[in-house]
PDB file of C-alpha atoms in Angstrom:
ATOM      1  CA  UNK A   1      -6.663  11.634 -19.529  1.00 53.00           C
ATOM      2  CA  UNK A   2      -4.954  12.616 -22.781  1.00 54.00           C
ATOM      3  CA  UNK A   3      -2.740  10.292 -24.766  1.00 54.00           C
ATOM      4  CA  UNK A   4       0.380  12.178 -23.671  1.00 58.00           C
ATOM      5  CA  UNK A   5      -0.703  11.945 -20.030  1.00 60.00           C
ATOM      6  CA  UNK A   6      -1.317   8.213 -20.401  1.00 63.00           C
ATOM      7  CA  UNK A   7       2.136   7.774 -21.930  1.00 72.00           C
ATOM      8  CA  UNK A   8       3.784   9.749 -19.106  1.00 77.00           C
ATOM      9  CA  UNK A   9       2.017   7.753 -16.392  1.00 73.00           C
ATOM     10  CA  UNK A  10       2.838   4.480 -18.135  1.00 75.00           C
ATOM     11  CA  UNK A  11       6.516   5.418 -18.388  1.00 81.00           C
ATOM     12  CA  UNK A  12       6.640   6.351 -14.702  1.00 84.00           C
ATOM     13  CA  UNK A  13       5.086   3.019 -13.697  1.00 81.00           C
ATOM     14  CA  UNK A  14       7.453   1.046 -15.948  1.00 82.00           C
ATOM     15  CA  UNK A  15      10.529   2.931 -14.698  1.00 86.00           C
ATOM     16  CA  UNK A  16       9.471   2.490 -11.070  1.00 87.00           C
ATOM     17  CA  UNK A  17       8.899  -1.223 -11.538  1.00 85.00           C
ATOM     18  CA  UNK A  18      12.233  -1.903 -13.240  1.00 87.00           C
ATOM     19  CA  UNK A  19      14.250   0.262 -10.833  1.00 90.00           C
ATOM     20  CA  UNK A  20      12.480  -1.145  -7.770  1.00 90.00           C
ATOM     21  CA  UNK A  21      12.880  -4.790  -8.747  1.00 90.00           C
ATOM     22  CA  UNK A  22      16.550  -4.320  -9.647  1.00 91.00           C
ATOM     23  CA  UNK A  23      17.229  -2.397  -6.431  1.00 91.00           C
ATOM     24  CA  UNK A  24      15.547  -4.938  -4.168  1.00 92.00           C
ATOM     25  CA  UNK A  25      17.057  -7.889  -6.019  1.00 91.00           C
ATOM     26  CA  UNK A  26      20.570  -6.415  -5.766  1.00 90.00           C
ATOM     27  CA  UNK A  27      20.167  -5.754  -2.062  1.00 90.00           C
ATOM     28  CA  UNK A  28      18.824  -9.250  -1.424  1.00 88.00           C
ATOM     29  CA  UNK A  29      21.733 -10.761  -3.375  1.00 89.00           C
ATOM     30  CA  UNK A  30      24.113  -8.765  -1.184  1.00 86.00           C
ATOM     31  CA  UNK A  31      22.603 -10.273   1.955  1.00 85.00           C
ATOM     32  CA  UNK A  32      22.753 -13.763   0.441  1.00 85.00           C
ATOM     33  CA  UNK A  33      26.452 -13.311  -0.373  1.00 85.00           C
ATOM     34  CA  UNK A  34      27.146 -12.122   3.186  1.00 81.00           C
ATOM     35  CA  UNK A  35      25.350 -15.206   4.478  1.00 78.00           C
ATOM     36  CA  UNK A  36      27.424 -17.626   2.403  1.00 83.00           C
ATOM     37  CA  UNK A  37      30.748 -16.011   3.282  1.00 85.00           C
ATOM     38  CA  UNK A  38      29.913 -16.466   6.951  1.00 75.00           C
ATOM     39  CA  UNK A  39      29.293 -12.841   7.867  1.00 74.00           C
ATOM     40  CA  UNK A  40      27.604 -12.276  11.219  1.00 74.00           C
ATOM     41  CA  UNK A  41      23.853 -11.931  10.709  1.00 74.00           C
ATOM     42  CA  UNK A  42      22.298  -9.158  12.770  1.00 79.00           C
ATOM     43  CA  UNK A  43      18.673  -9.058  13.842  1.00 81.00           C
ATOM     44  CA  UNK A  44      18.163  -5.885  11.814  1.00 84.00           C
ATOM     45  CA  UNK A  45      19.519  -7.668   8.731  1.00 86.00           C
ATOM     46  CA  UNK A  46      16.943 -10.435   9.141  1.00 89.00           C
ATOM     47  CA  UNK A  47      14.133  -7.888   9.395  1.00 91.00           C
ATOM     48  CA  UNK A  48      15.433  -6.055   6.331  1.00 91.00           C
ATOM     49  CA  UNK A  49      15.472  -9.293   4.313  1.00 91.00           C
ATOM     50  CA  UNK A  50      11.769  -9.746   4.988  1.00 92.00           C
ATOM     51  CA  UNK A  51      11.162  -6.104   4.123  1.00 93.00           C
ATOM     52  CA  UNK A  52      12.931  -6.597   0.776  1.00 93.00           C
ATOM     53  CA  UNK A  53      10.841  -9.694  -0.007  1.00 93.00           C
ATOM     54  CA  UNK A  54       7.637  -7.837   0.920  1.00 93.00           C
ATOM     55  CA  UNK A  55       8.629  -4.848  -1.242  1.00 92.00           C
ATOM     56  CA  UNK A  56       9.338  -7.166  -4.162  1.00 91.00           C
ATOM     57  CA  UNK A  57       5.911  -8.742  -3.706  1.00 90.00           C
ATOM     58  CA  UNK A  58       4.252  -5.329  -3.910  1.00 89.00           C
ATOM     59  CA  UNK A  59       6.119  -4.469  -7.113  1.00 88.00           C
ATOM     60  CA  UNK A  60       5.415  -7.839  -8.704  1.00 85.00           C
ATOM     61  CA  UNK A  61       1.676  -7.640  -7.930  1.00 82.00           C
ATOM     62  CA  UNK A  62       1.140  -4.001  -8.913  1.00 76.00           C
ATOM     63  CA  UNK A  63       3.929  -2.672 -11.074  1.00 71.00           C
ATOM     64  CA  UNK A  64       4.603  -5.729 -13.249  1.00 70.00           C
ATOM     65  CA  UNK A  65       0.945  -6.361 -14.264  1.00 73.00           C
ATOM     66  CA  UNK A  66       0.478  -2.661 -14.983  1.00 68.00           C
ATOM     67  CA  UNK A  67       3.675  -2.591 -17.068  1.00 64.00           C
ATOM     68  CA  UNK A  68       2.468  -5.652 -18.989  1.00 65.00           C
ATOM     69  CA  UNK A  69      -0.834  -3.902 -19.665  1.00 63.00           C
ATOM     70  CA  UNK A  70       1.063  -0.867 -20.965  1.00 59.00           C
ATOM     71  CA  UNK A  71       3.010  -3.148 -23.314  1.00 58.00           C
ATOM     72  CA  UNK A  72      -0.223  -4.491 -24.805  1.00 59.00           C
ATOM     73  CA  UNK A  73      -0.504  -7.772 -22.914  1.00 59.00           C
ATOM     74  CA  UNK A  74      -3.985  -9.106 -22.314  1.00 55.00           C
ATOM     75  CA  UNK A  75      -5.817  -8.497 -19.088  1.00 57.00           C
ATOM     76  CA  UNK A  76      -6.149 -11.115 -16.407  1.00 55.00           C
ATOM     77  CA  UNK A  77      -9.796 -12.045 -16.855  1.00 55.00           C
ATOM     78  CA  UNK A  78      -9.776 -14.795 -14.243  1.00 63.00           C
ATOM     79  CA  UNK A  79     -11.503 -13.734 -11.044  1.00 68.00           C
ATOM     80  CA  UNK A  80      -9.154 -16.012  -9.110  1.00 73.00           C
ATOM     81  CA  UNK A  81      -6.124 -14.410 -10.764  1.00 71.00           C
ATOM     82  CA  UNK A  82      -7.274 -10.913  -9.870  1.00 74.00           C
ATOM     83  CA  UNK A  83      -8.088 -11.855  -6.290  1.00 76.00           C
ATOM     84  CA  UNK A  84      -4.694 -13.534  -5.963  1.00 81.00           C
ATOM     85  CA  UNK A  85      -2.914 -10.386  -7.170  1.00 80.00           C
ATOM     86  CA  UNK A  86      -4.843  -8.174  -4.755  1.00 79.00           C
ATOM     87  CA  UNK A  87      -4.299 -10.623  -1.911  1.00 84.00           C
ATOM     88  CA  UNK A  88      -0.537 -10.855  -2.489  1.00 86.00           C
ATOM     89  CA  UNK A  89      -0.293  -7.086  -2.800  1.00 84.00           C
ATOM     90  CA  UNK A  90      -2.139  -6.708   0.473  1.00 84.00           C
ATOM     91  CA  UNK A  91       0.159  -9.247   2.156  1.00 89.00           C
ATOM     92  CA  UNK A  92       3.260  -7.517   0.781  1.00 90.00           C
ATOM     93  CA  UNK A  93       2.087  -4.101   1.962  1.00 88.00           C
ATOM     94  CA  UNK A  94       1.130  -5.459   5.380  1.00 88.00           C
ATOM     95  CA  UNK A  95       4.454  -7.229   5.890  1.00 92.00           C
ATOM     96  CA  UNK A  96       6.279  -4.071   4.796  1.00 92.00           C
ATOM     97  CA  UNK A  97       4.608  -1.947   7.444  1.00 91.00           C
ATOM     98  CA  UNK A  98       5.022  -4.713  10.029  1.00 91.00           C
ATOM     99  CA  UNK A  99       8.732  -5.089   9.239  1.00 93.00           C
ATOM    100  CA  UNK A 100       9.414  -1.355   9.479  1.00 93.00           C
ATOM    101  CA  UNK A 101       7.468  -1.174  12.732  1.00 92.00           C
ATOM    102  CA  UNK A 102       9.454  -4.088  14.147  1.00 92.00           C
ATOM    103  CA  UNK A 103      12.698  -2.533  12.902  1.00 91.00           C
ATOM    104  CA  UNK A 104      11.893   0.808  14.552  1.00 91.00           C
ATOM    105  CA  UNK A 105      10.850  -0.688  17.893  1.00 90.00           C
ATOM    106  CA  UNK A 106      13.876  -3.003  17.917  1.00 90.00           C
ATOM    107  CA  UNK A 107      16.202  -0.048  17.310  1.00 88.00           C
ATOM    108  CA  UNK A 108      14.615   1.952  20.129  1.00 88.00           C
ATOM    109  CA  UNK A 109      15.250  -0.951  22.516  1.00 87.00           C
ATOM    110  CA  UNK A 110      18.825  -1.269  21.242  1.00 85.00           C
ATOM    111  CA  UNK A 111      19.806   2.384  21.744  1.00 84.00           C
ATOM    112  CA  UNK A 112      17.868   2.910  24.981  1.00 82.00           C
ATOM    113  CA  UNK A 113      20.040   3.672  28.034  1.00 79.00           C
ATOM    114  CA  UNK A 114      20.869   0.822  30.392  1.00 77.00           C
ATOM    115  CA  UNK A 115      18.927   2.506  33.182  1.00 74.00           C
ATOM    116  CA  UNK A 116      15.735   2.816  31.141  1.00 75.00           C
ATOM    117  CA  UNK A 117      12.654   0.618  31.389  1.00 76.00           C
ATOM    118  CA  UNK A 118      13.580  -0.975  28.044  1.00 73.00           C
ATOM    119  CA  UNK A 119      16.946  -2.204  29.301  1.00 73.00           C
ATOM    120  CA  UNK A 120      15.527  -5.594  30.308  1.00 76.00           C
ATOM    121  CA  UNK A 121      14.444  -6.193  26.698  1.00 82.00           C
ATOM    122  CA  UNK A 122      17.913  -5.721  25.220  1.00 81.00           C
ATOM    123  CA  UNK A 123      18.695  -9.430  25.650  1.00 81.00           C
ATOM    124  CA  UNK A 124      15.262 -10.894  24.930  1.00 84.00           C
ATOM    125  CA  UNK A 125      14.336  -8.696  21.940  1.00 84.00           C
ATOM    126  CA  UNK A 126      16.714 -10.370  19.418  1.00 84.00           C
ATOM    127  CA  UNK A 127      15.271 -13.763  20.358  1.00 85.00           C
ATOM    128  CA  UNK A 128      11.754 -12.597  19.465  1.00 88.00           C
ATOM    129  CA  UNK A 129      12.555 -11.265  15.992  1.00 89.00           C
ATOM    130  CA  UNK A 130      12.007 -14.546  14.098  1.00 89.00           C
ATOM    131  CA  UNK A 131       8.699 -15.247  15.854  1.00 91.00           C
ATOM    132  CA  UNK A 132       7.531 -11.662  15.273  1.00 90.00           C
ATOM    133  CA  UNK A 133       8.289 -11.864  11.552  1.00 91.00           C
ATOM    134  CA  UNK A 134       6.530 -15.218  11.288  1.00 92.00           C
ATOM    135  CA  UNK A 135       3.416 -13.837  13.002  1.00 90.00           C
ATOM    136  CA  UNK A 136       3.535 -10.797  10.745  1.00 89.00           C
ATOM    137  CA  UNK A 137       3.303 -12.974   7.612  1.00 91.00           C
ATOM    138  CA  UNK A 138       0.606 -15.229   9.088  1.00 91.00           C
ATOM    139  CA  UNK A 139      -1.613 -12.361  10.261  1.00 85.00           C
ATOM    140  CA  UNK A 140      -1.441 -10.684   6.868  1.00 85.00           C
ATOM    141  CA  UNK A 141      -2.271 -13.905   5.050  1.00 85.00           C
ATOM    142  CA  UNK A 142      -5.366 -14.336   7.233  1.00 81.00           C
ATOM    143  CA  UNK A 143      -6.729 -10.979   6.124  1.00 68.00           C
ATOM    144  CA  UNK A 144      -9.228 -11.177   3.279  1.00 55.00           C
ATOM    145  CA  UNK A 145     -11.770  -9.018   1.544  1.00 49.00           C
ATOM    146  CA  UNK A 146     -14.937  -9.963  -0.356  1.00 45.00           C
ATOM    147  CA  UNK A 147     -15.618  -7.925  -3.493  1.00 43.00           C
ATOM    148  CA  UNK A 148     -18.702  -7.971  -5.704  1.00 39.00           C
ATOM    149  CA  UNK A 149     -18.754  -5.156  -8.299  1.00 44.00           C
ATOM    150  CA  UNK A 150     -16.566  -4.766 -11.399  1.00 44.00           C
ATOM    151  CA  UNK A 151     -13.580  -2.400 -11.478  1.00 50.00           C
ATOM    152  CA  UNK A 152     -11.124  -2.083 -14.346  1.00 50.00           C
ATOM    153  CA  UNK A 153      -7.530  -1.722 -13.142  1.00 55.00           C
ATOM    154  CA  UNK A 154      -6.066  -1.774 -16.648  1.00 54.00           C
ATOM    155  CA  UNK A 155      -4.323  -5.119 -16.225  1.00 56.00           C
ATOM    156  CA  UNK A 156      -7.103  -6.844 -14.327  1.00 59.00           C
ATOM    157  CA  UNK A 157     -10.833  -6.589 -13.751  1.00 53.00           C
ATOM    158  CA  UNK A 158     -12.062  -7.301 -10.254  1.00 54.00           C
ATOM    159  CA  UNK A 159     -15.247  -6.826  -8.289  1.00 52.00           C
ATOM    160  CA  UNK A 160     -16.139  -4.870  -5.178  1.00 51.00           C
ATOM    161  CA  UNK A 161     -19.078  -3.729  -3.090  1.00 50.00           C
ATOM    162  CA  UNK A 162     -20.854  -0.411  -3.456  1.00 51.00           C
ATOM    163  CA  UNK A 163     -18.773   2.645  -2.550  1.00 52.00           C
ATOM    164  CA  UNK A 164     -19.876   2.969   1.069  1.00 58.00           C
ATOM    165  CA  UNK A 165     -19.414  -0.707   1.903  1.00 59.00           C
ATOM    166  CA  UNK A 166     -16.110  -0.788   0.044  1.00 56.00           C
ATOM    167  CA  UNK A 167     -14.890   2.201   2.040  1.00 56.00           C
ATOM    168  CA  UNK A 168     -15.961   0.488   5.281  1.00 62.00           C
ATOM    169  CA  UNK A 169     -14.031  -2.659   4.314  1.00 61.00           C
ATOM    170  CA  UNK A 170     -10.994  -0.527   3.507  1.00 59.00           C
ATOM    171  CA  UNK A 171     -11.184   1.193   6.909  1.00 61.00           C
ATOM    172  CA  UNK A 172     -11.430  -2.163   8.708  1.00 63.00           C
ATOM    173  CA  UNK A 173      -8.427  -3.475   6.802  1.00 64.00           C
ATOM    174  CA  UNK A 174      -6.482  -0.314   7.573  1.00 67.00           C
ATOM    175  CA  UNK A 175      -7.156  -0.524  11.325  1.00 71.00           C
ATOM    176  CA  UNK A 176      -4.229  -2.904  12.114  1.00 76.00           C
ATOM    177  CA  UNK A 177      -2.002  -0.766   9.914  1.00 78.00           C
ATOM    178  CA  UNK A 178      -2.984   2.329  11.896  1.00 81.00           C
ATOM    179  CA  UNK A 179      -1.703   0.571  15.021  1.00 85.00           C
ATOM    180  CA  UNK A 180       1.556  -0.182  13.204  1.00 86.00           C
ATOM    181  CA  UNK A 181       1.817   3.446  12.113  1.00 86.00           C
ATOM    182  CA  UNK A 182       1.225   4.604  15.678  1.00 88.00           C
ATOM    183  CA  UNK A 183       4.048   2.388  16.931  1.00 89.00           C
ATOM    184  CA  UNK A 184       6.326   3.631  14.154  1.00 89.00           C
ATOM    185  CA  UNK A 185       5.638   7.259  15.011  1.00 88.00           C
ATOM    186  CA  UNK A 186       6.284   6.554  18.688  1.00 89.00           C
ATOM    187  CA  UNK A 187       9.485   4.673  17.895  1.00 88.00           C
ATOM    188  CA  UNK A 188      10.713   7.407  15.545  1.00 88.00           C
ATOM    189  CA  UNK A 189      10.145  10.171  18.076  1.00 88.00           C
ATOM    190  CA  UNK A 190      11.733   8.023  20.800  1.00 87.00           C
ATOM    191  CA  UNK A 191      14.846   7.475  18.677  1.00 86.00           C
ATOM    192  CA  UNK A 192      15.251  11.205  18.114  1.00 85.00           C
ATOM    193  CA  UNK A 193      14.743  11.936  21.818  1.00 86.00           C
ATOM    194  CA  UNK A 194      17.188   9.246  23.001  1.00 83.00           C
ATOM    195  CA  UNK A 195      19.900  10.317  20.577  1.00 80.00           C
ATOM    196  CA  UNK A 196      19.355  13.993  21.346  1.00 79.00           C
ATOM    197  CA  UNK A 197      19.760  13.332  25.075  1.00 79.00           C
ATOM    198  CA  UNK A 198      22.890  11.326  24.359  1.00 73.00           C
ATOM    199  CA  UNK A 199      24.267  14.235  22.369  1.00 72.00           C
ATOM    200  CA  UNK A 200      23.653  16.559  25.274  1.00 74.00           C
ATOM    201  CA  UNK A 201      25.617  14.233  27.555  1.00 70.00           C
ATOM    202  CA  UNK A 202      28.616  14.077  25.257  1.00 65.00           C
ATOM    203  CA  UNK A 203      30.384  17.403  25.694  1.00 48.00           C
ATOM    204  CA  UNK A 204      32.851  17.138  22.807  1.00 52.00           C
ATOM    205  CA  UNK A 205      30.145  16.607  20.149  1.00 50.00           C
ATOM    206  CA  UNK A 206      29.466  19.782  18.199  1.00 51.00           C
ATOM    207  CA  UNK A 207      26.607  20.837  15.915  1.00 53.00           C
ATOM    208  CA  UNK A 208      22.859  20.503  16.116  1.00 53.00           C
ATOM    209  CA  UNK A 209      22.402  17.102  14.466  1.00 54.00           C
ATOM    210  CA  UNK A 210      20.282  14.927  16.819  1.00 54.00           C
ATOM    211  CA  UNK A 211      22.071  11.887  15.353  1.00 52.00           C
ATOM    212  CA  UNK A 212      25.708  12.354  16.486  1.00 49.00           C
ATOM    213  CA  UNK A 213      28.264  10.549  14.328  1.00 49.00           C
ATOM    214  CA  UNK A 214      30.303   9.319  17.312  1.00 47.00           C
ATOM    215  CA  UNK A 215      27.406   7.240  18.616  1.00 55.00           C
ATOM    216  CA  UNK A 216      27.835   3.733  17.085  1.00 54.00           C
ATOM    217  CA  UNK A 217      24.082   3.288  16.545  1.00 66.00           C
ATOM    218  CA  UNK A 218      23.410   6.789  15.242  1.00 73.00           C
ATOM    219  CA  UNK A 219      23.732   6.082  11.527  1.00 75.00           C
ATOM    220  CA  UNK A 220      21.587   2.950  11.723  1.00 78.00           C
ATOM    221  CA  UNK A 221      18.978   4.856  13.743  1.00 82.00           C
ATOM    222  CA  UNK A 222      19.036   7.738  11.272  1.00 83.00           C
ATOM    223  CA  UNK A 223      18.477   5.355   8.348  1.00 85.00           C
ATOM    224  CA  UNK A 224      15.650   3.532  10.126  1.00 87.00           C
ATOM    225  CA  UNK A 225      14.053   6.864  11.038  1.00 87.00           C
ATOM    226  CA  UNK A 226      14.280   8.004   7.410  1.00 89.00           C
ATOM    227  CA  UNK A 227      12.937   4.663   6.198  1.00 90.00           C
ATOM    228  CA  UNK A 228       9.960   4.828   8.561  1.00 89.00           C
ATOM    229  CA  UNK A 229       9.190   8.454   7.718  1.00 90.00           C
ATOM    230  CA  UNK A 230       9.267   7.706   4.000  1.00 91.00           C
ATOM    231  CA  UNK A 231       6.939   4.751   4.432  1.00 91.00           C
ATOM    232  CA  UNK A 232       4.460   6.729   6.567  1.00 89.00           C
ATOM    233  CA  UNK A 233       4.306   9.491   3.952  1.00 91.00           C
ATOM    234  CA  UNK A 234       3.696   7.242   0.946  1.00 91.00           C
ATOM    235  CA  UNK A 235       1.409   4.846   2.824  1.00 87.00           C
ATOM    236  CA  UNK A 236      -0.794   7.694   4.058  1.00 87.00           C
ATOM    237  CA  UNK A 237      -1.015   9.097   0.524  1.00 89.00           C
ATOM    238  CA  UNK A 238      -1.810   5.640  -0.879  1.00 85.00           C
ATOM    239  CA  UNK A 239      -4.548   5.062   1.726  1.00 81.00           C
ATOM    240  CA  UNK A 240      -6.192   8.396   0.890  1.00 85.00           C
ATOM    241  CA  UNK A 241      -6.207   7.560  -2.826  1.00 82.00           C
ATOM    242  CA  UNK A 242      -7.645   4.102  -2.114  1.00 77.00           C
ATOM    243  CA  UNK A 243     -10.536   5.590  -0.134  1.00 77.00           C
ATOM    244  CA  UNK A 244     -11.251   8.125  -2.871  1.00 79.00           C
ATOM    245  CA  UNK A 245     -11.253   5.371  -5.512  1.00 73.00           C
ATOM    246  CA  UNK A 246     -13.641   3.321  -3.355  1.00 70.00           C
ATOM    247  CA  UNK A 247     -16.035   6.194  -2.703  1.00 73.00           C
ATOM    248  CA  UNK A 248     -16.152   8.078  -5.993  1.00 71.00           C
ATOM    249  CA  UNK A 249     -16.819   6.049  -9.133  1.00 66.00           C
ATOM    250  CA  UNK A 250     -16.400   9.026 -11.460  1.00 64.00           C
ATOM    251  CA  UNK A 251     -12.812   9.566 -10.262  1.00 62.00           C
ATOM    252  CA  UNK A 252     -11.778   5.911 -10.468  1.00 63.00           C
ATOM    253  CA  UNK A 253     -10.438   5.886 -14.048  1.00 64.00           C
ATOM    254  CA  UNK A 254      -8.234   8.933 -13.492  1.00 66.00           C
ATOM    255  CA  UNK A 255      -6.876   7.762 -10.130  1.00 74.00           C
ATOM    256  CA  UNK A 256      -6.184   4.047 -10.641  1.00 73.00           C
ATOM    257  CA  UNK A 257      -2.821   4.568 -12.361  1.00 74.00           C
ATOM    258  CA  UNK A 258      -1.818   7.261  -9.865  1.00 80.00           C
ATOM    259  CA  UNK A 259      -2.618   4.844  -7.039  1.00 81.00           C
ATOM    260  CA  UNK A 260      -0.326   2.257  -8.640  1.00 79.00           C
ATOM    261  CA  UNK A 261       2.460   4.856  -8.855  1.00 85.00           C
ATOM    262  CA  UNK A 262       2.093   5.789  -5.176  1.00 87.00           C
ATOM    263  CA  UNK A 263       1.956   2.119  -4.122  1.00 84.00           C
ATOM    264  CA  UNK A 264       5.259   1.480  -5.903  1.00 87.00           C
ATOM    265  CA  UNK A 265       7.069   4.557  -4.530  1.00 90.00           C
ATOM    266  CA  UNK A 266       8.278   3.112  -1.225  1.00 92.00           C
ATOM    267  CA  UNK A 267       9.286  -0.342  -2.572  1.00 92.00           C
ATOM    268  CA  UNK A 268      11.258   1.472  -5.275  1.00 92.00           C
ATOM    269  CA  UNK A 269      12.969   4.013  -3.013  1.00 92.00           C
ATOM    270  CA  UNK A 270      13.673   1.855   0.064  1.00 91.00           C
ATOM    271  CA  UNK A 271      16.521  -0.301  -1.336  1.00 90.00           C
ATOM    272  CA  UNK A 272      18.418   2.840  -2.297  1.00 88.00           C
ATOM    273  CA  UNK A 273      17.886   4.296   1.177  1.00 87.00           C
ATOM    274  CA  UNK A 274      19.195   1.072   2.688  1.00 85.00           C
ATOM    275  CA  UNK A 275      22.278   0.827   0.481  1.00 81.00           C
ATOM    276  CA  UNK A 276      23.308   4.308   1.663  1.00 71.00           C
ATOM    277  CA  UNK A 277      23.690   3.078   5.210  1.00 62.00           C
ATOM    278  CA  UNK A 278      26.855   1.592   6.659  1.00 47.00           C
ATOM    279  CA  UNK A 279      25.939  -1.956   7.673  1.00 45.00           C
ATOM    280  CA  UNK A 280      28.675  -1.948  10.297  1.00 43.00           C
ATOM    281  CA  UNK A 281      26.598   0.545  12.277  1.00 46.00           C
ATOM    282  CA  UNK A 282      23.618  -1.769  12.540  1.00 43.00           C
ATOM    283  CA  UNK A 283      22.960  -3.415  15.857  1.00 42.00           C
ATOM    284  CA  UNK A 284      22.687  -7.029  16.607  1.00 42.00           C
TER     285      UNK A 284
END
């Protein structure tokens, strides 16, 4: 990469990191204020709080170290320090996908008709949110990966296996996430279908928007659908880049920074997607 290319990439990473941290911090502060003034806490709000914390963890473990490296700070030479950064990044990413999956499934249950098979879960689902979030954090913290060959990430040097074994480890780690992605895709398509059928039943609603404005849950569902779609896009792109970095040593130097940029895209964008939604439309 040329010097100008390096400068451009470094500026993108720094801008992403600052904007993402400020966006997530502002949103989290908003929820804290609502809590202290006695505002009613919805189940979706609780899930979103965990999503914000997970997004912040991703930015702190990827964007901040990379930004420090750009500013001339020394690398983290400690093997423990590098492993801790990678571990926390993995936990943050895993909790993010778990939170969005839980959010999507919860919303499908909420907007499902009373005569559907999901109707029985409308009362029990909110009671399971806290336990589901707790299990999400625990399961991600139990995931680990042994690494044995040096890689330079700019801010940190770590070790990993040979390309083939590293790729196999990556695939095994991605397997639970694939299940999450499958649930998210199912939930997203189910939301569109349920709201489209509702639109067909309401004669006075005009237009072709599958998310009718008169439906109280439509805006919340539309935001969750957009949030899930955005995550799936960036996560799929990030996973592809990770596999390429693991398999092809000669491409590693040119792709490491791009992988950091992609990893920070969703945590940076998500708080701005969430602030565009009307919280009064969220379900309990």
